[in-house]
Amino acid sequence: QELIGYILWREIVDEAEILTLIIAPLYQRSGLASLLLNDMCNRLKKNGILKLFLETAEDNLSSKAFYTKHK
């Protein structure tokens, strides 16, 4: 058994924040991060979450591109 990725978030009232989204290097660019993000968003909607926040480093261009693609 191998952990290839995970997403960690926290929920406070009707808001959520993505804390971490990690995919092992061998599995990056395979669509797994999108699957995790979409699943999390569906769970948040079911829980009545209205806003989602995240922070990423200004120089983390791949992360910024990924999240921009999923706006």
mmCIF file of C-alpha atoms in Angstrom:
data_model
loop_
_atom_site.group_PDB
_atom_site.id
_atom_site.type_symbol
_atom_site.label_atom_id
_atom_site.label_comp_id
_atom_site.label_asym_id
_atom_site.label_seq_id
_atom_site.Cartn_x
_atom_site.Cartn_y
_atom_site.Cartn_z
ATOM 1 C CA GLN A 1 0.000 0.000 0.000
ATOM 2 C CA GLU A 2 1.280 3.415 -0.954
ATOM 3 C CA LEU A 3 -0.032 6.907 -0.232
ATOM 4 C CA ILE A 4 0.053 8.757 -3.544
ATOM 5 C CA GLY A 5 -1.786 11.919 -2.576
ATOM 6 C CA TYR A 6 -4.096 13.706 -0.202
ATOM 7 C CA ILE A 7 -5.936 16.959 0.365
ATOM 8 C CA LEU A 8 -6.310 18.522 3.790
ATOM 9 C CA TRP A 9 -8.753 21.303 4.591
ATOM 10 C CA ARG A 10 -10.524 22.846 7.525
ATOM 11 C CA GLU A 11 -14.091 24.024 7.824
ATOM 12 C CA ILE A 12 -15.274 26.879 10.015
ATOM 13 C CA VAL A 13 -19.012 27.640 9.961
ATOM 14 C CA ASP A 14 -19.761 28.205 6.224
ATOM 15 C CA GLU A 15 -16.161 28.635 5.021
ATOM 16 C CA ALA A 16 -13.310 26.257 4.236
ATOM 17 C CA GLU A 17 -9.603 26.623 3.609
ATOM 18 C CA ILE A 18 -7.345 24.267 1.702
ATOM 19 C CA LEU A 19 -4.308 23.623 3.887
ATOM 20 C CA THR A 20 -2.432 21.091 1.762
ATOM 21 C CA LEU A 21 -2.816 19.270 -1.537
ATOM 22 C CA ILE A 22 -0.037 16.831 -2.313
ATOM 23 C CA ILE A 23 0.468 14.253 -5.060
ATOM 24 C CA ALA A 24 3.565 12.037 -5.150
ATOM 25 C CA PRO A 25 5.950 13.079 -7.944
ATOM 26 C CA LEU A 26 5.430 9.904 -9.996
ATOM 27 C CA TYR A 27 1.674 10.580 -10.123
ATOM 28 C CA GLN A 28 1.685 14.307 -10.766
ATOM 29 C CA ARG A 29 -0.034 15.577 -13.921
ATOM 30 C CA SER A 30 -2.230 12.457 -13.979
ATOM 31 C CA GLY A 31 -5.486 14.150 -12.947
ATOM 32 C CA LEU A 32 -5.411 12.879 -9.358
ATOM 33 C CA ALA A 33 -5.158 16.373 -7.858
ATOM 34 C CA SER A 34 -8.210 17.425 -9.861
ATOM 35 C CA LEU A 35 -10.118 14.382 -8.617
ATOM 36 C CA LEU A 36 -9.230 15.181 -5.001
ATOM 37 C CA LEU A 37 -10.140 18.844 -5.407
ATOM 38 C CA ASN A 38 -13.462 18.061 -7.094
ATOM 39 C CA ASP A 39 -14.364 15.481 -4.454
ATOM 40 C CA MET A 40 -13.546 17.943 -1.675
ATOM 41 C CA CYS A 41 -15.667 20.659 -3.328
ATOM 42 C CA ASN A 42 -18.620 18.267 -3.610
ATOM 43 C CA ARG A 43 -18.298 17.372 0.080
ATOM 44 C CA LEU A 44 -18.105 21.052 1.029
ATOM 45 C CA LYS A 45 -21.253 21.866 -0.943
ATOM 46 C CA LYS A 46 -23.108 19.045 0.816
ATOM 47 C CA ASN A 47 -21.946 20.499 4.153
ATOM 48 C CA GLY A 48 -23.253 23.966 3.297
ATOM 49 C CA ILE A 49 -19.853 25.569 2.795
ATOM 50 C CA LEU A 50 -20.242 28.814 0.855
ATOM 51 C CA LYS A 51 -16.634 30.035 0.531
ATOM 52 C CA LEU A 52 -13.318 28.306 -0.125
ATOM 53 C CA PHE A 53 -9.930 29.916 0.486
ATOM 54 C CA LEU A 54 -6.326 28.951 -0.161
ATOM 55 C CA GLU A 55 -2.911 30.509 -0.067
ATOM 56 C CA THR A 56 0.042 29.586 -2.208
ATOM 57 C CA ALA A 57 3.511 31.020 -2.533
ATOM 58 C CA GLU A 58 3.833 33.769 -5.119
ATOM 59 C CA ASP A 59 6.639 31.856 -6.869
ATOM 60 C CA ASN A 60 4.764 28.524 -6.940
ATOM 61 C CA LEU A 61 3.726 28.847 -10.574
ATOM 62 C CA SER A 62 2.511 25.261 -11.017
ATOM 63 C CA SER A 63 0.232 25.557 -7.989
ATOM 64 C CA LYS A 64 -1.107 28.914 -9.147
ATOM 65 C CA ALA A 65 -1.784 27.506 -12.632
ATOM 66 C CA PHE A 66 -3.573 24.480 -11.172
ATOM 67 C CA TYR A 67 -5.868 26.520 -8.936
ATOM 68 C CA THR A 68 -6.520 29.106 -11.660
ATOM 69 C CA LYS A 69 -7.591 26.280 -13.982
ATOM 70 C CA HIS A 70 -10.070 25.094 -11.330
ATOM 71 C CA LYS A 71 -11.668 28.441 -10.451
#
